[in-house]
Amino acid sequence: MVSDFSILVVGGGAAGFFAAISAKLAYPRSHVVLLEKNASLLSKVRVSGGGRCNVTHACFDPLTLIKNYPRGGKELLGPFHRFQPKDTCNWFEKRGVPLKAEEDGRMFPVSNTSASIIDCLVNEAKRLNISILTQQKIESISKAKDNFCIQFKKSETLYFDRVILTTGSSSQGYQWSKSLGHSIQPQVPSLFTFNSPTSPLKELSGISFNEVKAHIKKSSFEQIGPLLITHFGFSGPAILKLSAWAAKLLHEKNYSFELEVNWVPHLSFDQSAIKLTKLKDTFPNKRLVSENLFHLPKNFWKTFLKIQGHHEEKRLNDFSKHDIKELAKGLTSASYQIEGKTTHKEEFVTCGGVSLKEINFKTMESKICPGLFFAGEILDIDGITGGFNFQNAWTTGYISGQA
C-alpha cells in the first residue's frame, strides 16, 4: 500500500467530491486534498432539479444510457460498465440517502432536497479525513519531474504526486489543461430554450404538449417529445434535447434559425389532410373549431385556426381544398423564427472542453501528461437534461479516483 502519497483534486463540485472520496477509499493511506476557488461547495448540486437534485436517471443499460450524450457517449460505454446509475443508487443508499425514480426516469433523493446529497458527500469526505479547502486561488499548475507544482496567488507553492482536474466549464481549468499539453474543444452552451420574438403563439404561454416533433430547418437535427409554449418562445424536453444535440450548429448560426414543429408527430401532411377531408364530408355543417379531431389543447386549436385565417364560426363545408391543405401544412410543418436562447432554469451546461482523444477512459488519466486525471464537465462530454450530466460526474469521478 502506497503511503504518504498526495492527491490533489481541483474543483469542489459533484465530480470533485466523488473523485476525492473514490481516491481515498482506493488508497486509504494517501493524503487527499480537495480545493475549491469559491466559498461554497457543490453549488450546482444545490440548485439542480429545482433544489431537489436530479442525481441520475433510471436507465440501467449502458448501451441505452450512452444515447443520452450528444458528445462523449461512445467513450462513456466502458466507464458505464464499471459505474452506472445502479451503482450511484447503491452508493448513496449505503450512506443513508435512498433515491427514487419519477415517471420520466429522473431520480431524486427520497427526501426531495439537494441538501441530503450535499450533506452525504461532505460528511463522507470528512469521515475519510479528506482536506477540504475553499477560496483557494491557484496561479498555475505545472509538472515538475515526478510530481506537480501548484503555485498559489499568495505565492505559496505545494507539490502533489497526482492531480485530478474537476473544474467544470471554468476557463481557468481549461487554461491549466492547455498548459499541461491538452487541446480544448471550443465551449458553447448546451441545454437551452428557444426565443421567438415573432411567434404568434406567445399569448398561449403555459400550454404544453405531450408530444411534438421539433426540427431545425436545413439540418438533420430533430427530436420528438414534450413541448411547452412560453412567453418568450419554446421550452420543454423536446426543445432542450434539440438544443443539446445541435449545440455547435446553433452556436455557428448565432442562435438565428427556423424551427419547424409537427404538432401531430405521428401524422404526415397527407394523413392530416385526409382526416380533415373525412371530417368535412361527415359533418359539413359543424364548426371546425368545435371538432378538435387531433386532440390538441383547446386554446391552441382555437388560436391555430385564427392564425391560419379562419374565424370561429366557419363551417367545415366552407373550407376549400386549398384551406385543408394549408391546415394540414400548419399542423405538420409550422415554421417559427428563432432569435436567441435562454438558459434553462439554473441548469446551465456547456459542450466542449478537454479533447476526449487525449484521455484514457479506463483510468481517466491524460495520455499526454502522466499523473494528471480528469472528471466531469471539464471534458468534452455533455448529456441531455434528466440527471445524465451528474451521472457523467459520478462515473468519471469514481474511475479517476480509483486509478
Coordinates of C-alpha atoms in Angstrom, one line a residue:
M1 CA 0.0 0.0 0.0
V2 CA 1.3 3.4 -1.0
S3 CA 1.9 5.7 2.0
D4 CA 2.4 9.5 2.1
F5 CA 1.0 9.6 -1.5
S6 CA -0.5 13.0 -2.2
I7 CA -3.5 13.5 -4.5
L8 CA -4.9 17.0 -5.3
V9 CA -8.5 17.3 -6.6
V10 CA -9.2 20.8 -8.1
G11 CA -12.9 21.7 -8.0
G12 CA -15.5 21.2 -5.3
G13 CA -18.4 20.1 -7.4
A14 CA -20.0 16.6 -7.9
A15 CA -17.1 15.2 -9.9
G16 CA -14.5 16.6 -7.5
F17 CA -16.1 15.2 -4.3
F18 CA -16.7 11.8 -6.0
A19 CA -13.1 11.7 -7.2
A20 CA -11.7 12.7 -3.8
I21 CA -13.8 10.1 -1.9
S22 CA -13.1 7.4 -4.5
A23 CA -9.3 8.1 -4.3
K24 CA -9.3 8.0 -0.5
L25 CA -11.2 4.7 -0.4
A26 CA -8.9 3.2 -3.0
Y27 CA -5.7 4.5 -1.3
P28 CA -6.6 4.9 2.4
R29 CA -3.0 5.9 3.4
S30 CA -2.8 8.7 0.7
H31 CA -3.2 12.3 1.5
V32 CA -6.2 13.7 -0.5
V33 CA -6.8 17.4 -0.7
L34 CA -9.9 19.0 -2.4
L35 CA -9.6 22.6 -3.4
E36 CA -12.4 24.9 -4.3
K37 CA -11.9 28.5 -5.5
N38 CA -15.3 29.7 -4.2
A39 CA -16.6 30.0 -0.7
S40 CA -19.4 27.4 -1.3
L41 CA -19.2 23.7 -2.3
L42 CA -21.4 21.7 -4.6
S43 CA -23.3 24.8 -5.9
K44 CA -24.7 23.0 -9.0
V45 CA -25.9 20.1 -6.8
R46 CA -27.7 22.6 -4.6
V47 CA -29.8 24.2 -7.5
S48 CA -30.3 21.1 -9.6
G49 CA -33.8 19.8 -10.2
G50 CA -35.4 22.9 -8.6
G51 CA -33.4 22.3 -5.3
R52 CA -34.2 18.6 -5.2
C53 CA -31.1 17.4 -7.1
N54 CA -31.7 15.2 -10.1
V55 CA -29.0 12.8 -9.1
T56 CA -29.1 10.4 -12.0
H57 CA -31.6 8.6 -14.4
A58 CA -33.2 5.2 -14.1
C59 CA -31.5 3.9 -17.2
F60 CA -29.5 0.8 -16.2
D61 CA -28.3 -0.5 -19.6
P62 CA -25.0 1.2 -20.6
L63 CA -25.9 0.8 -24.3
T64 CA -29.1 2.7 -23.9
L65 CA -27.6 5.2 -21.4
I66 CA -24.9 6.4 -23.8
K67 CA -27.6 7.5 -26.3
N68 CA -28.3 10.5 -23.9
Y69 CA -24.9 12.1 -24.5
P70 CA -24.7 14.3 -27.6
R71 CA -20.9 14.3 -27.0
G72 CA -18.9 11.6 -25.2
G73 CA -21.4 8.7 -25.4
K74 CA -19.1 6.3 -27.2
E75 CA -16.3 7.0 -24.8
L76 CA -18.5 6.5 -21.7
L77 CA -19.6 3.0 -22.7
G78 CA -16.7 1.3 -20.9
P79 CA -16.9 3.5 -17.8
F80 CA -20.6 2.9 -17.5
H81 CA -20.0 -0.9 -17.4
R82 CA -17.9 -0.1 -14.3
F83 CA -20.1 2.5 -12.6
Q84 CA -23.6 3.3 -13.8
P85 CA -26.8 4.7 -12.3
K86 CA -27.5 1.4 -10.4
D87 CA -24.1 1.8 -8.7
T88 CA -24.9 5.5 -8.0
C89 CA -28.2 4.4 -6.3
N90 CA -26.3 1.8 -4.2
W91 CA -23.5 4.2 -3.3
F92 CA -25.9 6.8 -1.8
E93 CA -28.3 4.3 -0.3
K94 CA -25.3 2.7 1.6
R95 CA -24.7 6.1 3.1
G96 CA -28.3 6.6 4.2
V97 CA -29.6 8.6 1.2
P98 CA -32.1 6.4 -0.8
L99 CA -33.1 7.6 -4.2
K100 CA -36.5 7.3 -6.0
A101 CA -37.4 7.3 -9.7
E102 CA -40.1 9.5 -11.1
E103 CA -42.3 8.7 -14.1
D104 CA -40.0 10.2 -16.6
G105 CA -37.0 8.3 -15.2
R106 CA -35.3 11.2 -13.3
M107 CA -34.0 10.1 -9.9
F108 CA -34.1 12.2 -6.8
P109 CA -33.3 11.7 -3.1
V110 CA -36.4 10.4 -1.3
S111 CA -36.0 13.4 1.0
N112 CA -36.7 15.7 -2.1
T113 CA -33.9 18.1 -1.1
S114 CA -30.4 18.5 -2.6
A115 CA -29.2 19.1 1.0
S116 CA -29.3 15.3 1.5
I117 CA -26.8 14.8 -1.3
I118 CA -24.6 17.7 -0.3
D119 CA -24.5 16.5 3.4
C120 CA -23.8 12.9 2.3
L121 CA -20.8 13.9 0.2
V122 CA -19.4 16.4 2.6
N123 CA -19.8 14.1 5.6
E124 CA -18.2 11.2 3.7
A125 CA -15.2 13.3 2.8
K126 CA -14.8 14.5 6.4
R127 CA -15.2 10.9 7.7
L128 CA -12.3 9.9 5.4
N129 CA -10.1 12.8 6.6
I130 CA -10.0 14.4 3.2
S131 CA -8.7 18.0 3.5
I132 CA -11.3 20.4 2.0
L133 CA -10.1 23.9 1.4
T134 CA -12.3 26.7 0.0
Q135 CA -11.5 30.1 -1.5
Q136 CA -8.2 28.8 -2.9
K137 CA -6.8 30.8 -5.8
I138 CA -4.3 28.8 -7.9
E139 CA -2.0 30.7 -10.1
S140 CA -0.6 27.8 -12.1
I141 CA -0.2 24.0 -12.2
S142 CA 3.0 22.6 -13.8
K143 CA 4.6 19.2 -14.0
A144 CA 8.0 19.0 -12.2
K145 CA 9.7 15.6 -12.9
D146 CA 7.5 13.1 -11.0
N147 CA 5.1 15.4 -9.3
F148 CA 3.0 18.5 -9.8
C149 CA 3.8 22.0 -8.7
I150 CA 0.8 24.1 -7.6
Q151 CA 1.5 27.8 -7.4
F152 CA -1.0 29.8 -5.4
K153 CA -1.7 33.5 -5.9
K154 CA -0.4 34.3 -2.4
S155 CA 3.0 32.9 -3.6
E156 CA 2.7 29.7 -1.7
T157 CA 3.8 26.5 -3.5
L158 CA 2.6 22.9 -2.9
Y159 CA 3.7 19.7 -4.6
F160 CA 1.4 16.6 -5.3
D161 CA 2.0 13.2 -6.8
R162 CA -1.3 13.2 -8.7
V163 CA -3.8 15.8 -9.8
I164 CA -7.4 15.3 -10.8
L165 CA -9.0 18.3 -12.5
T166 CA -12.7 18.6 -12.0
T167 CA -13.2 22.3 -12.7
G168 CA -16.3 22.0 -14.8
S169 CA -16.7 24.7 -17.5
S170 CA -14.3 27.1 -15.7
S171 CA -11.9 28.9 -18.2
Q172 CA -9.1 28.5 -15.7
G173 CA -9.4 24.7 -15.7
Y174 CA -9.1 24.8 -19.5
Q175 CA -6.0 27.1 -19.3
W176 CA -4.3 24.7 -16.9
S177 CA -5.2 21.7 -19.1
K178 CA -3.7 23.6 -22.1
S179 CA -0.5 24.5 -20.2
L180 CA -0.1 20.7 -19.4
G181 CA -0.3 19.8 -23.1
H182 CA -4.0 19.3 -23.8
S183 CA -6.1 20.7 -26.6
I184 CA -9.5 22.2 -25.8
Q185 CA -12.7 21.9 -27.9
P186 CA -14.4 25.3 -28.1
Q187 CA -17.1 25.7 -25.3
V188 CA -20.6 26.5 -26.4
P189 CA -23.8 26.5 -24.5
S190 CA -26.0 23.3 -24.4
L191 CA -29.4 22.7 -22.9
F192 CA -31.2 26.0 -23.5
T193 CA -34.7 27.2 -24.6
F194 CA -35.6 29.0 -27.8
N195 CA -36.6 32.7 -28.0
S196 CA -39.1 33.5 -30.7
P197 CA -40.0 37.3 -30.5
T198 CA -42.3 37.0 -33.6
S199 CA -44.1 33.8 -32.5
P200 CA -47.9 34.2 -32.8
L201 CA -48.3 31.6 -30.0
K202 CA -46.7 33.6 -27.1
E203 CA -50.2 34.5 -25.8
L204 CA -50.6 30.8 -25.1
S205 CA -47.8 30.8 -22.6
G206 CA -48.1 27.8 -20.2
I207 CA -49.8 25.4 -22.7
S208 CA -47.9 22.2 -23.0
F209 CA -48.0 19.2 -25.4
N210 CA -47.2 15.6 -24.5
E211 CA -45.5 15.0 -27.9
V212 CA -44.5 17.1 -30.9
K213 CA -41.7 16.7 -33.5
A214 CA -39.3 19.7 -33.4
H215 CA -36.9 20.0 -36.3
I216 CA -34.2 22.6 -37.1
K217 CA -34.7 23.5 -40.7
K218 CA -31.9 22.8 -43.2
S219 CA -30.4 20.3 -40.8
S220 CA -30.8 16.7 -39.7
F221 CA -31.5 17.6 -36.1
E222 CA -34.9 16.7 -34.7
Q223 CA -36.5 15.5 -31.5
I224 CA -39.8 14.0 -30.5
G225 CA -41.1 14.8 -27.0
P226 CA -43.0 17.2 -24.8
L227 CA -43.0 20.9 -25.7
L228 CA -44.0 24.0 -23.6
I229 CA -45.1 27.3 -25.1
T230 CA -43.6 30.2 -23.1
H231 CA -43.9 33.9 -23.1
F232 CA -40.6 34.1 -24.9
G233 CA -40.9 31.2 -27.3
F234 CA -40.5 27.4 -26.8
S235 CA -39.2 25.2 -24.0
G236 CA -39.8 21.6 -22.7
P237 CA -37.8 18.4 -23.1
A238 CA -38.0 18.2 -26.9
I239 CA -36.5 21.7 -27.2
L240 CA -33.8 21.1 -24.6
K241 CA -32.7 17.9 -26.2
L242 CA -32.7 19.6 -29.6
S243 CA -30.5 22.4 -28.2
A244 CA -28.0 19.8 -26.8
W245 CA -27.7 17.7 -30.0
A246 CA -27.5 20.8 -32.2
A247 CA -25.4 23.0 -29.8
K248 CA -22.5 23.5 -32.1
L249 CA -24.6 24.2 -35.2
L250 CA -26.8 26.7 -33.3
H251 CA -23.8 28.5 -32.0
E252 CA -22.5 28.8 -35.5
K253 CA -25.8 30.3 -36.6
N254 CA -25.7 32.7 -33.7
Y255 CA -29.0 31.3 -32.5
S256 CA -30.9 32.6 -35.5
F257 CA -32.7 29.8 -37.3
E258 CA -36.0 28.4 -38.3
L259 CA -37.7 25.9 -36.1
E260 CA -40.2 23.5 -37.7
V261 CA -42.8 21.9 -35.5
N262 CA -45.1 19.0 -36.3
W263 CA -47.9 19.4 -33.7
V264 CA -49.3 15.9 -34.7
P265 CA -46.0 13.9 -34.8
H266 CA -47.5 10.6 -35.8
L267 CA -49.3 12.0 -38.8
S268 CA -47.8 13.1 -42.1
F269 CA -49.1 16.1 -44.2
D270 CA -51.2 13.6 -46.4
Q271 CA -52.6 11.8 -43.4
S272 CA -53.7 15.1 -41.7
A273 CA -55.3 16.3 -44.9
I274 CA -57.2 13.0 -45.3
K275 CA -58.5 13.3 -41.7
L276 CA -59.7 16.8 -42.3
T277 CA -61.4 16.0 -45.6
K278 CA -63.2 13.0 -44.0
L279 CA -64.4 15.2 -41.2
K280 CA -65.7 17.8 -43.7
D281 CA -67.5 15.1 -45.7
T282 CA -69.1 13.6 -42.5
F283 CA -70.1 16.8 -40.7
P284 CA -70.2 19.6 -43.3
N285 CA -72.4 21.9 -41.1
K286 CA -70.3 21.7 -38.0
R287 CA -67.8 24.4 -37.0
L288 CA -64.2 23.1 -37.2
V289 CA -63.2 25.0 -34.0
S290 CA -65.5 22.6 -32.0
E291 CA -64.3 19.5 -33.8
N292 CA -60.8 19.0 -32.2
L293 CA -60.1 15.7 -34.0
F294 CA -56.3 16.0 -33.3
H295 CA -56.8 16.2 -29.5
L296 CA -54.7 19.3 -29.3
P297 CA -55.1 21.8 -26.3
K298 CA -58.4 23.6 -26.8
N299 CA -57.0 27.2 -26.7
F300 CA -54.1 26.2 -29.0
W301 CA -56.6 24.8 -31.6
K302 CA -58.7 28.0 -31.5
T303 CA -55.6 30.2 -31.9
F304 CA -54.1 27.9 -34.6
L305 CA -57.3 28.3 -36.7
K306 CA -57.2 32.1 -36.2
I307 CA -53.5 32.2 -37.3
Q308 CA -54.5 30.2 -40.4
G309 CA -57.1 32.9 -41.1
H310 CA -60.3 31.1 -40.2
H311 CA -62.9 32.7 -37.9
E312 CA -64.6 30.6 -35.1
E313 CA -68.0 30.4 -36.8
K314 CA -66.6 28.9 -40.1
R315 CA -68.4 25.7 -41.0
L316 CA -66.5 22.7 -42.4
N317 CA -68.3 22.9 -45.7
D318 CA -66.8 26.4 -46.2
F319 CA -63.3 25.1 -46.2
S320 CA -61.9 24.7 -49.7
K321 CA -59.4 22.0 -50.7
H322 CA -56.7 24.7 -50.5
D323 CA -57.8 25.6 -47.0
I324 CA -57.5 22.0 -45.9
K325 CA -54.0 21.6 -47.4
E326 CA -52.9 24.8 -45.6
L327 CA -54.3 23.5 -42.3
A328 CA -52.5 20.1 -42.8
K329 CA -49.3 22.0 -43.6
G330 CA -49.7 24.2 -40.5
L331 CA -50.3 21.1 -38.3
T332 CA -47.3 19.1 -39.6
S333 CA -44.7 21.7 -40.5
A334 CA -45.4 25.0 -38.8
S335 CA -42.4 27.3 -39.0
Y336 CA -41.2 29.7 -36.3
Q337 CA -38.2 32.1 -36.5
I338 CA -35.9 31.7 -33.5
E339 CA -33.7 34.6 -32.4
G340 CA -31.7 33.8 -29.4
K341 CA -31.7 31.5 -26.4
T342 CA -32.5 31.5 -22.7
T343 CA -30.7 29.4 -20.0
H344 CA -32.9 26.6 -18.7
K345 CA -33.5 27.5 -15.1
E346 CA -30.2 27.2 -13.2
E347 CA -29.1 24.1 -15.1
F348 CA -26.5 25.5 -17.4
V349 CA -24.4 23.1 -19.3
T350 CA -21.7 23.6 -21.9
C351 CA -20.4 21.3 -24.6
G352 CA -16.7 21.5 -25.4
G353 CA -13.7 21.0 -23.1
V354 CA -10.7 18.8 -22.9
S355 CA -10.4 16.7 -26.1
L356 CA -11.5 13.1 -25.5
K357 CA -8.9 11.6 -27.8
E358 CA -6.3 12.7 -25.2
I359 CA -7.9 10.7 -22.3
N360 CA -7.6 7.0 -21.4
F361 CA -11.2 6.2 -20.4
K362 CA -10.1 3.0 -18.5
T363 CA -8.5 5.3 -15.9
M364 CA -9.5 8.9 -16.9
E365 CA -5.7 9.7 -17.0
S366 CA -4.2 12.0 -19.5
K367 CA -2.4 10.3 -22.4
I368 CA -0.2 13.4 -22.6
C369 CA 0.7 14.2 -19.0
P370 CA 1.1 11.1 -16.8
G371 CA -0.3 11.5 -13.3
L372 CA -2.9 14.1 -14.5
F373 CA -6.6 12.9 -14.4
F374 CA -9.9 14.4 -15.4
A375 CA -13.5 14.0 -14.4
G376 CA -16.9 15.7 -15.0
E377 CA -17.8 18.6 -17.3
I378 CA -14.2 19.8 -17.9
L379 CA -14.2 17.0 -20.5
D380 CA -15.9 17.4 -23.9
I381 CA -18.8 15.4 -22.6
D382 CA -22.4 16.6 -22.1
G383 CA -25.7 14.9 -21.6
I384 CA -29.3 15.9 -22.1
T385 CA -31.4 17.0 -19.2
G386 CA -32.6 14.4 -16.8
G387 CA -29.7 13.5 -14.5
F388 CA -27.3 12.4 -17.2
N389 CA -24.7 15.2 -16.6
F390 CA -24.5 14.2 -12.9
Q391 CA -24.1 10.5 -13.9
N392 CA -21.1 11.5 -16.0
A393 CA -19.6 13.3 -13.0
W394 CA -20.2 10.3 -10.6
T395 CA -18.8 7.8 -13.1
T396 CA -15.7 9.7 -14.3
G397 CA -15.1 10.9 -10.7
Y398 CA -15.2 7.3 -9.4
I399 CA -12.9 6.0 -12.1
S400 CA -10.3 8.8 -11.8
G401 CA -10.2 8.3 -8.0
Q402 CA -9.8 4.5 -8.3
A403 CA -6.9 4.9 -10.8

